[in-house]
Short mmCIF file of N, CA and C in Angstrom, two decimals:
data_model
loop_
_atom_site.label_atom_id
_atom_site.label_comp_id
_atom_site.label_asym_id
_atom_site.label_seq_id
_atom_site.Cartn_x
_atom_site.Cartn_y
_atom_site.Cartn_z
N MET Z 1 10.62 -23.54 29.43
CA MET Z 1 10.28 -22.87 30.45
C MET Z 1 9.22 -21.59 29.83
N LYS Z 2 8.07 -21.62 29.97
CA LYS Z 2 7.40 -20.45 29.38
C LYS Z 2 7.51 -19.17 30.04
N GLN Z 3 7.38 -18.47 29.14
CA GLN Z 3 7.78 -17.05 29.18
C GLN Z 3 6.63 -16.15 29.83
N GLN Z 4 6.59 -15.71 30.91
CA GLN Z 4 5.28 -14.38 31.33
C GLN Z 4 5.02 -13.23 30.55
N THR Z 5 3.84 -13.27 29.61
CA THR Z 5 3.35 -12.00 29.13
C THR Z 5 2.94 -10.81 30.14
N THR Z 6 3.72 -10.11 29.80
CA THR Z 6 3.15 -8.79 30.65
C THR Z 6 1.83 -7.93 30.21
N MET Z 7 1.30 -7.26 30.45
CA MET Z 7 0.46 -6.14 30.19
C MET Z 7 1.40 -5.35 29.16
N GLU Z 8 2.38 -4.64 29.08
CA GLU Z 8 3.17 -3.72 28.51
C GLU Z 8 3.33 -4.64 27.21
N ASP Z 9 3.53 -5.80 26.83
CA ASP Z 9 3.96 -7.03 26.13
C ASP Z 9 2.38 -7.01 24.96
N THR Z 10 1.64 -6.90 25.58
CA THR Z 10 0.17 -7.21 25.42
C THR Z 10 -0.21 -6.11 24.38
N THR Z 11 -0.51 -4.75 25.28
CA THR Z 11 -0.56 -3.32 24.49
C THR Z 11 0.20 -3.48 23.16
N LEU Z 12 1.58 -3.54 23.15
CA LEU Z 12 2.56 -3.22 21.69
C LEU Z 12 2.09 -4.08 21.07
N ARG Z 13 1.81 -5.70 21.20
CA ARG Z 13 1.28 -6.39 20.22
C ARG Z 13 0.13 -5.79 19.61
N HIS Z 14 -0.84 -5.32 20.58
CA HIS Z 14 -1.95 -4.67 20.10
C HIS Z 14 -1.96 -3.82 19.42
N ASP Z 15 -1.42 -2.98 19.63
CA ASP Z 15 -1.04 -1.52 19.03
C ASP Z 15 -0.30 -2.25 17.65
N ALA Z 16 0.58 -2.71 17.37
CA ALA Z 16 1.16 -3.44 16.16
C ALA Z 16 0.17 -3.85 15.22
N VAL Z 17 -0.78 -4.54 15.79
CA VAL Z 17 -1.98 -5.28 14.94
C VAL Z 17 -2.70 -4.20 14.60
N ASP Z 18 -2.81 -3.12 15.47
CA ASP Z 18 -4.02 -1.85 15.15
C ASP Z 18 -3.09 -1.28 13.84
N ILE Z 19 -2.15 -0.93 14.36
CA ILE Z 19 -1.25 0.14 13.11
C ILE Z 19 -1.14 -0.75 11.74
N ILE Z 20 -1.04 -2.10 12.07
CA ILE Z 20 -1.44 -2.84 10.78
C ILE Z 20 -2.45 -2.61 9.79
N ASP Z 21 -3.44 -2.61 10.67
CA ASP Z 21 -4.58 -2.66 10.13
C ASP Z 21 -4.75 -1.33 9.75
N VAL Z 22 -4.53 -0.22 10.16
CA VAL Z 22 -4.45 1.00 9.54
C VAL Z 22 -4.29 1.02 8.12
N ILE Z 23 -2.72 0.80 8.32
CA ILE Z 23 -2.30 0.67 6.68
C ILE Z 23 -2.93 -0.50 6.05
N ARG Z 24 -3.37 -1.29 6.43
CA ARG Z 24 -4.30 -2.36 5.44
C ARG Z 24 -5.13 -1.82 4.81
N LYS Z 25 -6.00 -0.75 5.50
CA LYS Z 25 -7.03 -0.42 5.22
C LYS Z 25 -6.88 1.29 4.26
N LEU Z 26 -5.70 1.94 4.35
CA LEU Z 26 -5.03 2.92 3.60
C LEU Z 26 -4.92 2.01 2.31
N ARG Z 27 -3.96 1.06 2.34
CA ARG Z 27 -3.62 0.53 1.17
C ARG Z 27 -4.32 0.15 0.22
N ASN Z 28 -5.83 -0.79 0.94
CA ASN Z 28 -7.05 -1.00 0.21
C ASN Z 28 -7.47 -0.18 -0.42
N ASP Z 29 -7.66 1.06 0.47
CA ASP Z 29 -8.79 1.97 -0.36
C ASP Z 29 -8.19 2.61 -1.39
N LEU Z 30 -6.81 2.72 -1.08
CA LEU Z 30 -5.79 3.15 -2.75
C LEU Z 30 -6.21 2.19 -3.73
N ILE Z 31 -5.68 0.93 -3.56
CA ILE Z 31 -6.03 -0.04 -4.58
C ILE Z 31 -7.42 0.19 -5.09
N LYS Z 32 -8.16 -0.04 -4.59
CA LYS Z 32 -9.50 0.30 -4.94
C LYS Z 32 -9.76 1.30 -5.93
N ASP Z 33 -9.19 2.80 -5.35
CA ASP Z 33 -9.41 3.40 -6.60
C ASP Z 33 -8.80 3.54 -7.53
N PHE Z 34 -7.48 2.70 -7.88
CA PHE Z 34 -6.64 2.39 -8.91
C PHE Z 34 -7.11 1.26 -10.01
N LEU Z 35 -8.25 0.36 -9.21
CA LEU Z 35 -8.94 -0.48 -9.99
C LEU Z 35 -9.87 0.19 -10.80
N ASP Z 36 -10.36 1.44 -10.29
CA ASP Z 36 -11.27 2.26 -11.45
C ASP Z 36 -10.41 2.80 -12.31
N GLU Z 37 -10.53 2.44 -13.51
CA GLU Z 37 -9.91 2.63 -14.71
C GLU Z 37 -9.69 3.81 -14.87
N ARG Z 38 -10.40 4.87 -14.79
CA ARG Z 38 -10.91 6.27 -15.11
C ARG Z 38 -9.57 6.77 -13.82
N ASN Z 39 -9.56 6.59 -12.67
CA ASN Z 39 -8.58 7.08 -11.65
C ASN Z 39 -7.29 6.36 -12.13
N MET Z 40 -6.88 5.31 -12.74
CA MET Z 40 -5.65 4.76 -12.95
C MET Z 40 -5.14 5.54 -14.27
N ILE Z 41 -6.06 6.00 -15.21
CA ILE Z 41 -5.61 6.48 -16.59
C ILE Z 41 -5.04 8.13 -16.28
N VAL Z 42 -5.54 8.82 -15.43
CA VAL Z 42 -5.69 9.93 -14.92
C VAL Z 42 -4.38 9.84 -14.07
N TYR Z 43 -4.01 8.94 -13.09
CA TYR Z 43 -2.80 9.03 -12.05
C TYR Z 43 -1.53 8.72 -13.19
N LEU Z 44 -1.85 7.72 -14.62
CA LEU Z 44 -0.95 7.61 -15.00
C LEU Z 44 -0.19 8.70 -16.08
N SER Z 45 -1.41 9.43 -16.69
CA SER Z 45 -1.01 10.91 -17.34
C SER Z 45 -0.47 11.77 -16.28
N GLN Z 46 -0.64 11.75 -15.40
CA GLN Z 46 -0.19 12.68 -14.78
C GLN Z 46 1.22 12.54 -13.77
N GLN Z 47 1.66 11.49 -13.79
CA GLN Z 47 2.69 10.85 -13.20
C GLN Z 47 3.70 10.32 -14.46
N PHE Z 48 3.31 9.82 -15.08
CA PHE Z 48 4.30 9.20 -16.39
C PHE Z 48 4.01 9.58 -17.98
N ARG Z 49 2.97 10.61 -18.07
CA ARG Z 49 2.69 10.97 -18.95
C ARG Z 49 2.15 10.20 -19.95
N ILE Z 50 1.60 9.11 -19.71
CA ILE Z 50 0.79 7.77 -20.65
C ILE Z 50 -0.65 8.27 -20.59
N MET Z 51 -0.75 8.49 -21.39
CA MET Z 51 -2.48 8.97 -21.85
C MET Z 51 -3.25 7.59 -21.98
N GLU Z 52 -2.63 6.45 -22.64
CA GLU Z 52 -3.32 5.37 -22.54
C GLU Z 52 -2.86 4.25 -22.59
N LEU Z 53 -3.38 3.06 -22.02
CA LEU Z 53 -2.81 1.72 -21.96
C LEU Z 53 -3.59 0.28 -23.11
N SER Z 54 -3.27 -0.55 -23.05
CA SER Z 54 -3.89 -1.26 -23.97
C SER Z 54 -4.82 -1.99 -23.23
N HIS Z 55 -5.97 -2.95 -23.64
CA HIS Z 55 -6.76 -3.58 -23.05
C HIS Z 55 -6.34 -4.40 -22.06
N VAL Z 56 -5.50 -5.02 -22.51
CA VAL Z 56 -4.55 -6.16 -21.91
C VAL Z 56 -3.76 -6.01 -20.92
N LYS Z 57 -2.88 -4.87 -21.34
CA LYS Z 57 -1.95 -4.18 -19.96
C LYS Z 57 -2.80 -3.85 -19.23
N LEU Z 58 -3.83 -3.09 -19.01
CA LEU Z 58 -4.80 -2.67 -18.04
C LEU Z 58 -5.43 -4.07 -17.48
N GLU Z 59 -5.79 -4.93 -18.19
CA GLU Z 59 -6.36 -6.20 -17.28
C GLU Z 59 -5.40 -7.34 -16.65
N PHE Z 60 -3.94 -6.87 -17.05
CA PHE Z 60 -3.03 -7.59 -16.20
C PHE Z 60 -2.66 -6.51 -14.89
N ILE Z 61 -2.55 -5.34 -14.87
CA ILE Z 61 -2.56 -4.71 -13.99
C ILE Z 61 -3.48 -4.86 -12.98
N LYS Z 62 -5.01 -4.60 -13.09
CA LYS Z 62 -5.79 -5.23 -12.54
C LYS Z 62 -5.97 -6.22 -11.89
N SER Z 63 -5.61 -7.20 -12.12
CA SER Z 63 -5.31 -8.70 -11.89
C SER Z 63 -4.24 -8.39 -10.84
N GLU Z 64 -3.23 -7.77 -11.00
CA GLU Z 64 -2.17 -7.92 -10.10
C GLU Z 64 -2.80 -6.74 -8.57
N LEU Z 65 -3.15 -5.57 -8.99
CA LEU Z 65 -4.01 -4.92 -8.16
C LEU Z 65 -4.58 -5.42 -7.00
N LYS Z 66 -5.28 -6.48 -7.85
CA LYS Z 66 -6.41 -7.75 -6.83
C LYS Z 66 -5.91 -8.26 -5.79
N GLN Z 67 -4.70 -8.88 -6.42
CA GLN Z 67 -3.85 -10.15 -6.10
C GLN Z 67 -3.39 -9.09 -4.37
N LEU Z 68 -2.81 -7.76 -4.64
CA LEU Z 68 -2.42 -7.05 -4.28
C LEU Z 68 -3.40 -6.69 -2.70
N LEU Z 69 -4.63 -6.65 -3.31
CA LEU Z 69 -5.63 -6.26 -2.56
C LEU Z 69 -5.91 -7.37 -0.85
N ILE Z 70 -5.56 -8.47 -1.63
CA ILE Z 70 -5.69 -9.83 -0.36
C ILE Z 70 -4.76 -10.00 0.28
N ALA Z 71 -3.25 -9.51 -0.33
CA ALA Z 71 -2.28 -9.57 0.25
C ALA Z 71 -2.00 -9.36 1.64
N PRO Z 72 -1.25 -9.86 2.83
CA PRO Z 72 -0.76 -9.17 3.66
C PRO Z 72 -0.18 -8.05 3.53
N VAL Z 73 -0.33 -7.28 4.52
CA VAL Z 73 0.68 -5.84 4.34
C VAL Z 73 2.30 -6.43 4.57
N ASP Z 74 3.41 -5.87 3.82
CA ASP Z 74 4.61 -6.13 3.76
C ASP Z 74 4.78 -4.95 4.78
N THR Z 75 5.17 -5.82 6.23
CA THR Z 75 5.55 -4.77 7.09
C THR Z 75 6.93 -3.97 7.24
N THR Z 76 8.00 -4.87 6.25
CA THR Z 76 9.31 -4.53 5.63
C THR Z 76 9.12 -2.95 5.01
N TRP Z 77 7.81 -3.08 3.98
CA TRP Z 77 7.94 -1.94 3.33
C TRP Z 77 7.44 -0.60 4.02
N TYR Z 78 6.32 -0.96 4.53
CA TYR Z 78 5.77 0.28 5.60
C TYR Z 78 6.48 0.27 7.09
N LYS Z 79 7.50 -0.27 7.15
CA LYS Z 79 8.44 -0.19 8.49
C LYS Z 79 8.84 1.79 8.85
N PRO Z 80 8.83 2.50 8.25
CA PRO Z 80 8.79 3.85 8.37
C PRO Z 80 7.34 4.38 9.10
N ILE Z 81 6.58 3.53 8.49
CA ILE Z 81 4.94 4.14 9.36
C ILE Z 81 4.95 3.08 10.55
N ILE Z 82 5.42 2.48 10.48
CA ILE Z 82 4.97 1.55 12.07
C ILE Z 82 6.26 1.98 12.97
N ASP Z 83 7.26 2.57 12.65
CA ASP Z 83 8.39 2.79 13.41
C ASP Z 83 7.93 4.42 14.02
N ASP Z 84 7.13 5.27 12.83
CA ASP Z 84 6.78 6.49 13.40
C ASP Z 84 5.54 6.42 14.49
N PHE Z 85 5.03 4.95 14.56
CA PHE Z 85 4.00 5.08 15.18
C PHE Z 85 3.76 4.73 16.64
N HIS Z 86 4.99 3.54 16.58
CA HIS Z 86 5.61 3.47 17.73
C HIS Z 86 6.46 4.67 18.64
N ARG Z 87 6.93 5.46 17.63
CA ARG Z 87 7.48 6.87 18.00
C ARG Z 87 6.79 7.83 18.84
N THR Z 88 5.94 7.96 18.00
CA THR Z 88 4.88 8.91 18.35
C THR Z 88 3.59 8.68 19.00
N GLY Z 89 3.54 7.34 18.96
CA GLY Z 89 2.02 6.71 19.21
C GLY Z 89 0.36 7.30 18.18
N SER Z 90 1.05 8.04 17.33
CA SER Z 90 -0.07 8.29 16.23
C SER Z 90 0.26 7.61 15.00
N ALA Z 91 -0.87 7.52 14.39
CA ALA Z 91 -0.92 7.24 13.13
C ALA Z 91 -1.07 8.06 11.96
N ALA Z 92 -1.06 9.05 12.63
CA ALA Z 92 -0.96 10.54 11.27
C ALA Z 92 0.03 9.90 10.15
N LEU Z 93 -0.26 10.07 8.83
CA LEU Z 93 0.70 9.55 7.80
C LEU Z 93 1.20 11.28 7.44
N THR Z 94 2.67 11.22 7.35
CA THR Z 94 3.01 12.17 7.03
C THR Z 94 3.45 12.41 5.18
N GLU Z 95 3.37 13.12 4.32
CA GLU Z 95 3.61 12.86 3.00
C GLU Z 95 4.54 12.09 2.66
N GLY Z 96 6.18 11.79 3.76
CA GLY Z 96 6.79 10.70 2.80
C GLY Z 96 6.44 9.49 3.10
N ASN Z 97 5.38 9.52 4.25
CA ASN Z 97 4.92 8.30 4.28
C ASN Z 97 3.44 7.95 3.23
N GLU Z 98 3.07 8.61 2.83
CA GLU Z 98 1.94 8.39 2.31
C GLU Z 98 2.43 8.41 0.85
N LYS Z 99 3.73 8.72 0.53
CA LYS Z 99 4.44 7.99 -0.97
C LYS Z 99 4.54 6.80 -0.81
N LEU Z 100 4.41 6.18 0.43
CA LEU Z 100 4.74 4.73 0.30
C LEU Z 100 3.81 3.71 -0.27
N PHE Z 101 2.61 4.43 -0.02
CA PHE Z 101 1.60 3.73 -0.29
C PHE Z 101 1.20 3.85 -1.76
N TYR Z 102 1.62 5.00 -2.54
CA TYR Z 102 2.02 5.31 -4.16
C TYR Z 102 2.71 4.01 -4.46
N LYS Z 103 3.84 4.28 -3.95
CA LYS Z 103 5.18 3.38 -4.37
C LYS Z 103 5.03 1.54 -4.60
N GLU Z 104 4.19 1.11 -3.64
CA GLU Z 104 3.93 0.06 -3.86
C GLU Z 104 3.16 0.13 -5.05
N ILE Z 105 1.93 0.97 -5.11
CA ILE Z 105 1.55 0.46 -6.51
C ILE Z 105 1.87 0.76 -7.67
N GLU Z 106 3.04 1.84 -7.62
CA GLU Z 106 3.75 2.12 -8.86
C GLU Z 106 4.45 1.45 -9.25
N GLU Z 107 5.24 0.11 -8.39
CA GLU Z 107 5.43 -0.95 -8.49
C GLU Z 107 4.98 -1.82 -9.54
N VAL Z 108 3.55 -2.04 -9.01
CA VAL Z 108 2.90 -2.98 -10.53
C VAL Z 108 2.81 -2.13 -11.31
N LEU Z 109 2.54 -0.51 -11.50
CA LEU Z 109 2.12 -0.23 -12.74
C LEU Z 109 3.70 -0.47 -13.75
N LYS Z 110 4.79 -0.07 -12.88
CA LYS Z 110 5.96 -0.41 -13.71
C LYS Z 110 6.12 -1.88 -14.60
N ARG Z 111 5.89 -2.55 -13.80
CA ARG Z 111 5.86 -3.88 -14.01
C ARG Z 111 5.44 -3.80 -15.64
N TYR Z 112 4.28 -3.08 -16.00
CA TYR Z 112 3.62 -3.39 -17.13
C TYR Z 112 3.85 -2.22 -18.12
N LEU Z 113 3.92 -1.09 -17.83
CA LEU Z 113 3.91 0.51 -18.31
C LEU Z 113 5.23 0.30 -19.71
N PHE Z 114 6.46 -0.31 -18.92
CA PHE Z 114 7.49 -0.24 -19.49
C PHE Z 114 8.07 -1.40 -20.22
N SER Z 115 7.31 -2.53 -20.48
CA SER Z 115 7.42 -3.53 -20.89
C SER Z 115 7.05 -3.99 -21.85
#
């Protein structure tokens, strides 16, 4: 038996897609910033006290960041932002939620920084 879709169901699905689009745009903008080696080196020096990386490591990091750029948003990773959106109806990022974007990129960086 086919279940009838209500207007509320459609709105919730539409809102979920919208917040995912917002997350994707924010994540991708940050990734693009990191693809600029100058920005990446500044971040690495500030966060990890690493002043330079080998060309090979930089290329591996950039390659993985490019893969992340085209990957779908990990809704489990960004669940706190999605939950906040559903609770408040606002896509505003708190400092805690903003850190999720950096932590996702740091996961990539750490694979190459300490290997």
